[in-house]
Each structure stands twice: as C-alpha cells, then as structure tokens.
Short mmCIF file of C-alpha atoms in Angstrom, two decimals:
data_model
loop_
_atom_site.label_atom_id
_atom_site.label_comp_id
_atom_site.label_asym_id
_atom_site.label_seq_id
_atom_site.Cartn_x
_atom_site.Cartn_y
_atom_site.Cartn_z
CA UNK A 287 -35.30 -9.65 7.12
CA UNK A 288 -32.71 -6.98 6.16
CA UNK A 289 -34.96 -3.88 7.05
CA UNK A 290 -36.45 -5.99 10.16
CA UNK A 291 -32.78 -6.37 11.74
CA UNK A 292 -31.44 -2.88 11.42
CA UNK A 293 -35.18 -1.47 12.34
CA UNK A 294 -34.73 -3.67 15.88
CA UNK A 295 -31.12 -2.31 16.07
CA UNK A 296 -32.23 1.49 15.78
CA UNK A 297 -35.26 0.62 18.35
CA UNK A 298 -32.84 -0.58 20.72
CA UNK A 299 -30.55 2.32 20.31
CA UNK A 300 -33.51 4.82 20.52
CA UNK A 301 -34.43 2.93 23.95
CA UNK A 302 -31.20 3.03 25.41
CA UNK A 303 -29.38 6.08 24.53
CA UNK A 304 -29.74 9.64 26.10
CA UNK A 305 -27.44 11.32 24.20
CA UNK A 306 -28.79 13.03 21.00
CA UNK A 307 -25.08 13.38 19.25
CA UNK A 308 -24.78 9.62 19.93
CA UNK A 309 -28.29 8.41 18.90
CA UNK A 310 -27.90 10.31 15.30
CA UNK A 311 -24.61 8.71 14.92
CA UNK A 312 -25.70 5.00 15.36
CA UNK A 313 -28.52 5.58 13.36
CA UNK A 314 -26.69 6.56 10.60
CA UNK A 315 -23.63 4.18 11.24
CA UNK A 316 -26.76 1.53 11.62
CA UNK A 317 -27.60 2.39 7.58
CA UNK A 318 -24.90 3.12 6.22
CA UNK A 319 -23.70 -0.50 6.65
CA UNK A 320 -26.96 -2.67 7.30
CA UNK A 321 -27.74 -1.35 3.46
CA UNK A 322 -24.17 -1.06 2.16
CA UNK A 323 -24.88 2.18 1.05
CA UNK A 324 -22.21 4.66 -0.53
CA UNK A 325 -22.66 7.40 2.21
CA UNK A 326 -25.62 8.28 4.74
CA UNK A 327 -26.21 11.27 6.69
CA UNK A 328 -28.61 13.31 9.04
CA UNK A 329 -29.25 16.85 8.70
CA UNK A 330 -31.35 18.63 11.64
CA UNK A 331 -33.43 22.05 11.82
CA UNK A 332 -31.78 25.05 13.16
CA UNK A 333 -33.24 26.94 15.72
CA UNK A 334 -34.89 29.52 12.96
CA UNK A 335 -35.68 27.24 10.66
CA UNK A 336 -34.00 28.64 7.85
CA UNK A 337 -31.19 25.98 7.54
CA UNK A 338 -30.44 22.33 7.77
CA UNK A 339 -27.10 21.64 9.57
CA UNK A 340 -25.41 18.20 9.44
CA UNK A 341 -25.23 16.19 12.76
CA UNK A 342 -24.24 13.03 11.76
CA UNK A 343 -22.14 11.50 8.58
CA UNK A 344 -20.74 8.22 7.62
CA UNK A 345 -17.15 7.48 6.91
CA UNK A 346 -14.60 10.19 6.85
CA UNK A 347 -16.46 12.08 4.61
CA UNK A 348 -19.01 12.43 7.06
CA UNK A 349 -17.04 13.01 9.81
CA UNK A 350 -15.04 16.09 7.89
CA UNK A 351 -18.53 17.42 6.93
CA UNK A 352 -19.85 17.29 10.55
CA UNK A 353 -16.57 18.86 11.96
CA UNK A 354 -17.47 21.85 9.10
CA UNK A 355 -20.30 22.23 10.46
CA UNK A 356 -21.75 21.31 6.58
CA UNK A 357 -24.97 23.84 6.03
CA UNK A 358 -27.33 23.90 3.60
CA UNK A 359 -29.78 27.30 3.20
CA UNK A 360 -33.57 25.78 2.89
CA UNK A 361 -33.44 29.15 0.40
CA UNK A 362 -31.81 26.90 -2.31
CA UNK A 363 -33.11 24.32 -4.17
CA UNK A 364 -31.80 20.98 -3.38
CA UNK A 365 -32.81 17.48 -2.70
CA UNK A 366 -32.71 18.12 1.14
CA UNK A 367 -34.86 21.67 1.27
CA UNK A 368 -37.11 20.23 -1.49
CA UNK A 369 -37.95 17.21 0.67
CA UNK A 370 -37.91 19.26 4.21
CA UNK A 371 -40.30 22.01 2.71
CA UNK A 372 -42.50 19.67 1.33
CA UNK A 373 -42.62 17.25 3.89
CA UNK A 374 -41.71 13.82 1.71
CA UNK A 375 -39.38 12.12 0.21
CA UNK A 376 -37.12 13.03 -2.69
CA UNK A 377 -35.70 10.15 -4.91
CA UNK A 378 -33.29 11.05 -7.40
CA UNK A 379 -32.43 7.89 -9.68
CA UNK A 380 -29.34 9.60 -11.62
CA UNK A 381 -28.39 12.75 -10.32
CA UNK A 382 -26.43 13.80 -13.17
CA UNK A 383 -29.97 14.12 -14.88
CA UNK A 384 -31.82 16.09 -11.98
CA UNK A 385 -31.12 19.45 -11.53
CA UNK A 386 -32.03 19.82 -7.71
CA UNK A 387 -28.79 17.37 -7.21
CA UNK A 388 -25.76 19.53 -6.16
CA UNK A 389 -22.30 17.78 -6.21
CA UNK A 390 -19.69 17.38 -2.99
CA UNK A 391 -16.29 17.39 -3.47
CA UNK A 392 -16.20 14.84 -0.69
CA UNK A 393 -18.62 12.49 -2.40
CA UNK A 394 -17.49 12.43 -5.98
CA UNK A 395 -19.02 8.94 -6.49
CA UNK A 396 -22.86 9.76 -5.65
CA UNK A 397 -24.77 8.91 -8.88
CA UNK A 398 -28.11 7.93 -6.66
CA UNK A 399 -29.69 9.85 -4.23
CA UNK A 400 -32.81 9.68 -1.50
CA UNK A 401 -33.75 12.26 1.47
CA UNK A 402 -36.32 11.32 3.87
CA UNK A 403 -38.03 14.25 6.13
CA UNK A 404 -37.64 13.84 9.95
CA UNK A 405 -40.79 14.30 10.98
CA UNK A 406 -42.61 14.47 14.75
CA UNK A 407 -46.19 16.19 15.26
CA UNK A 408 -46.31 17.56 11.69
CA UNK A 409 -42.85 19.05 12.26
CA UNK A 410 -39.90 18.79 10.44
CA UNK A 411 -36.87 18.06 12.46
CA UNK A 412 -34.64 17.37 9.69
CA UNK A 413 -33.52 15.63 6.91
CA UNK A 414 -32.54 11.88 6.81
CA UNK A 415 -30.11 11.59 3.13
CA UNK A 416 -28.92 8.04 1.74
CA UNK A 417 -26.31 8.20 -1.34
CA UNK A 418 -25.19 5.30 -3.30
CA UNK A 419 -23.19 4.37 -6.45
CA UNK A 420 -25.72 2.84 -8.17
CA UNK A 421 -28.07 5.01 -10.79
CA UNK A 422 -31.64 3.59 -9.95
CA UNK A 423 -30.38 2.10 -6.56
CA UNK A 424 -32.94 3.59 -4.76
CA UNK A 425 -36.54 1.49 -5.11
CA UNK A 426 -39.90 2.21 -4.00
CA UNK A 427 -39.41 -0.52 -1.32
CA UNK A 428 -36.80 1.00 -0.05
CA UNK A 429 -38.64 4.60 0.28
CA UNK A 430 -41.29 2.73 2.73
CA UNK A 431 -38.28 1.25 4.82
CA UNK A 432 -36.66 4.61 4.88
CA UNK A 433 -39.44 5.85 6.10
CA UNK A 434 -40.27 3.89 9.01
CA UNK A 435 -36.80 4.35 10.35
CA UNK A 436 -36.87 8.24 9.55
CA UNK A 437 -40.08 8.01 11.67
CA UNK A 438 -38.82 6.13 14.36
CA UNK A 439 -35.89 8.64 14.65
CA UNK A 440 -37.85 11.91 14.80
CA UNK A 441 -39.84 10.40 17.65
CA UNK A 442 -36.58 9.95 19.49
CA UNK A 443 -35.24 13.36 17.94
CA UNK A 444 -38.28 15.28 19.56
CA UNK A 445 -38.03 14.05 22.68
CA UNK A 446 -34.29 13.85 23.45
CA UNK A 447 -34.48 17.91 22.15
CA UNK A 448 -37.44 18.30 24.39
CA UNK A 449 -35.34 17.02 27.12
CA UNK A 450 -32.08 19.09 25.97
CA UNK A 451 -34.42 22.41 26.20
CA UNK A 452 -35.72 21.61 29.62
CA UNK A 453 -31.98 21.19 31.01
CA UNK A 454 -31.06 24.37 29.42
CA UNK A 455 -33.75 26.29 30.92
CA UNK A 456 -33.23 24.85 34.20
CA UNK A 457 -29.86 25.72 33.89
CA UNK A 458 -30.17 29.45 32.97
CA UNK A 459 -32.81 29.40 35.69
CA UNK A 460 -29.96 28.41 38.03
CA UNK A 461 -27.33 30.51 36.68
CA UNK A 462 -29.43 33.87 36.92
CA UNK A 463 -30.28 33.18 40.54
CA UNK A 464 -26.57 33.16 41.12
CA UNK A 465 -25.84 36.45 38.98
CA UNK A 466 -28.63 38.01 39.43
CA UNK A 467 -28.92 38.42 43.53
CA UNK A 468 -25.14 39.88 43.19
CA UNK A 469 -26.70 42.96 40.70
CA UNK A 470 -28.74 46.37 41.79
CA UNK A 471 -28.55 47.60 38.66
CA UNK A 472 -31.96 47.41 36.75
CA UNK A 473 -30.76 47.80 33.45
CA UNK A 474 -27.80 45.95 33.34
CA UNK A 475 -29.71 43.09 35.05
CA UNK A 476 -32.47 43.04 32.36
CA UNK A 477 -29.58 42.92 30.05
CA UNK A 478 -28.08 40.00 31.29
CA UNK A 479 -31.47 38.31 31.61
CA UNK A 480 -31.59 38.53 27.59
CA UNK A 481 -28.10 37.22 27.06
CA UNK A 482 -28.12 34.12 29.77
CA UNK A 483 -31.42 33.48 28.16
CA UNK A 484 -30.00 33.80 24.18
CA UNK A 485 -26.97 31.68 25.03
CA UNK A 486 -28.55 28.92 26.75
CA UNK A 487 -31.89 28.63 24.53
CA UNK A 488 -29.61 28.82 21.35
CA UNK A 489 -31.87 31.68 19.54
CA UNK A 490 -30.74 34.19 17.47
CA UNK A 491 -32.29 36.96 19.33
CA UNK A 492 -33.40 37.25 22.87
CA UNK A 493 -35.63 40.41 24.23
CA UNK A 494 -37.11 41.36 27.01
CA UNK A 495 -40.57 43.53 27.26
CA UNK A 496 -41.35 45.58 30.28
CA UNK A 497 -45.29 46.76 30.24
CA UNK A 498 -45.20 50.69 31.25
CA UNK A 499 -48.13 53.25 30.90
CA UNK A 500 -50.24 50.81 28.94
CA UNK A 501 -48.09 49.03 26.48
CA UNK A 502 -45.21 47.09 26.32
CA UNK A 503 -41.38 48.50 25.81
CA UNK A 504 -38.24 46.40 24.93
CA UNK A 505 -36.07 47.20 27.56
CA UNK A 506 -33.03 44.26 27.01
CA UNK A 507 -31.85 42.77 23.35
CA UNK A 508 -29.51 40.00 23.22
CA UNK A 509 -28.20 39.05 19.45
CA UNK A 510 -28.29 42.37 17.56
CA UNK A 511 -25.76 44.92 17.00
CA UNK A 512 -26.41 47.67 19.85
CA UNK A 513 -27.46 50.48 17.47
CA UNK A 514 -30.05 47.78 15.83
CA UNK A 515 -31.19 47.01 19.36
CA UNK A 516 -32.01 50.80 20.19
CA UNK A 517 -33.77 51.51 16.90
CA UNK A 518 -36.39 48.72 17.60
CA UNK A 519 -36.71 49.38 21.27
#
C-alpha cells in the first residue's frame, strides 16, 4: 500500500508539473519521506554525457549539494557512474565493504546505497540515488519498486527536456532574427549565430560550416579559445 501511495503521488506530480526543477524536487521529497530514507538525490547527465550533475536532493545536505552543483565525472568508478554506464541498478548493502562507495562529508551516516538509472528510449538521462543509515536496508523488492518510480520519472523527464529544447530553439530564432537584421558584416553575423546557438542550447562548442569550393569549411566557432578554433577551421 505504501508503494502504491507514493507511486500515485509521483504520477500526480508528473501530470501537474511543467517545470523540470520542481518535478525533480517533488519526486525526491516524496521518495525521501515515503520510504523514510536517510538521503535521496537525482543526478542528470550533462549535455556531452561526461558528468552527472545533481539537480535535486533531500534535506539540508541535498540543498547544499544542489547549490554547489555537485558533479560526478563518469570517468570515475562509483556507484552512480556504474549504474549509468551499465544501465542497471547498483545495490550496495554495506558501503564500508564496497570499493564503489565514495564517502560524502555531508552524509556521514550512510551505510547502504542504491542507484537507479533514469532511462528513456535506451538513453540514460540521469540517476536516482537513495541512501540509508542501516546496512542491508535495500532488498530486491525495493529495487523493483524504485525501478518503476525511476521509469515514471525518466519518461516525464524526457518530455520536459524536449519541451525545454524546443523553447530554447524558439528563443534562439527570435533573438537571431532581431540581431541579424542590424548586422551587415558577414563574418560577425556567422560568429554571432554560433555564439547564440551555444548559449541557448547549452552545448560546449557550436560551429558553423559553409559549403565552398566543393567542401565544407568551418567559418565560425563558439566555445573554444580562438587560437584552437582557427586551427580547426
């Protein structure tokens, strides 16, 4: 009954929430309180799929980690990174006996941990992480329950992220139309297009190519030092 109640509340939050940050915060709070856990947090994959960045966390520790934009590189071998890489739950019954565990000074009483990948259409969007002060707290039934909740969250997350990307694209086009009308310098126009694209789509690098003399040549780049960008033109 407890699981059904939490699942129903999360489903309701998903249906009523159009803001990504609010959805994740409400999901974390419901799981934290509903399962009486020590800590719950949700990490999302960055745009280049190199890091997991915390977007919601329970309690004061969670608020602090979110404020600091706590980041977990996927190159490190940790509970969350393994869950993301292998697209499967990772359960650690006793963190003190497992080499994957990385202690966090803000969460000194963690004794058991479970990481659930958030997957939509075979793509890992992030990780749901739950922690307990009791060794062996998480069992197979918990994995099954949290897998269902993680799947619900991932579907909603993908929908909201698509909407954010669409809104960013529309904003980009609107801003470009206003700024480009005032520009007559072609190189500056191309550079501005690359810079606005990088800003609105939150990517590391944006390049603009033109087809000239039978091949594509890069004519503008945003996101790399100018000397590197020139070397790659």
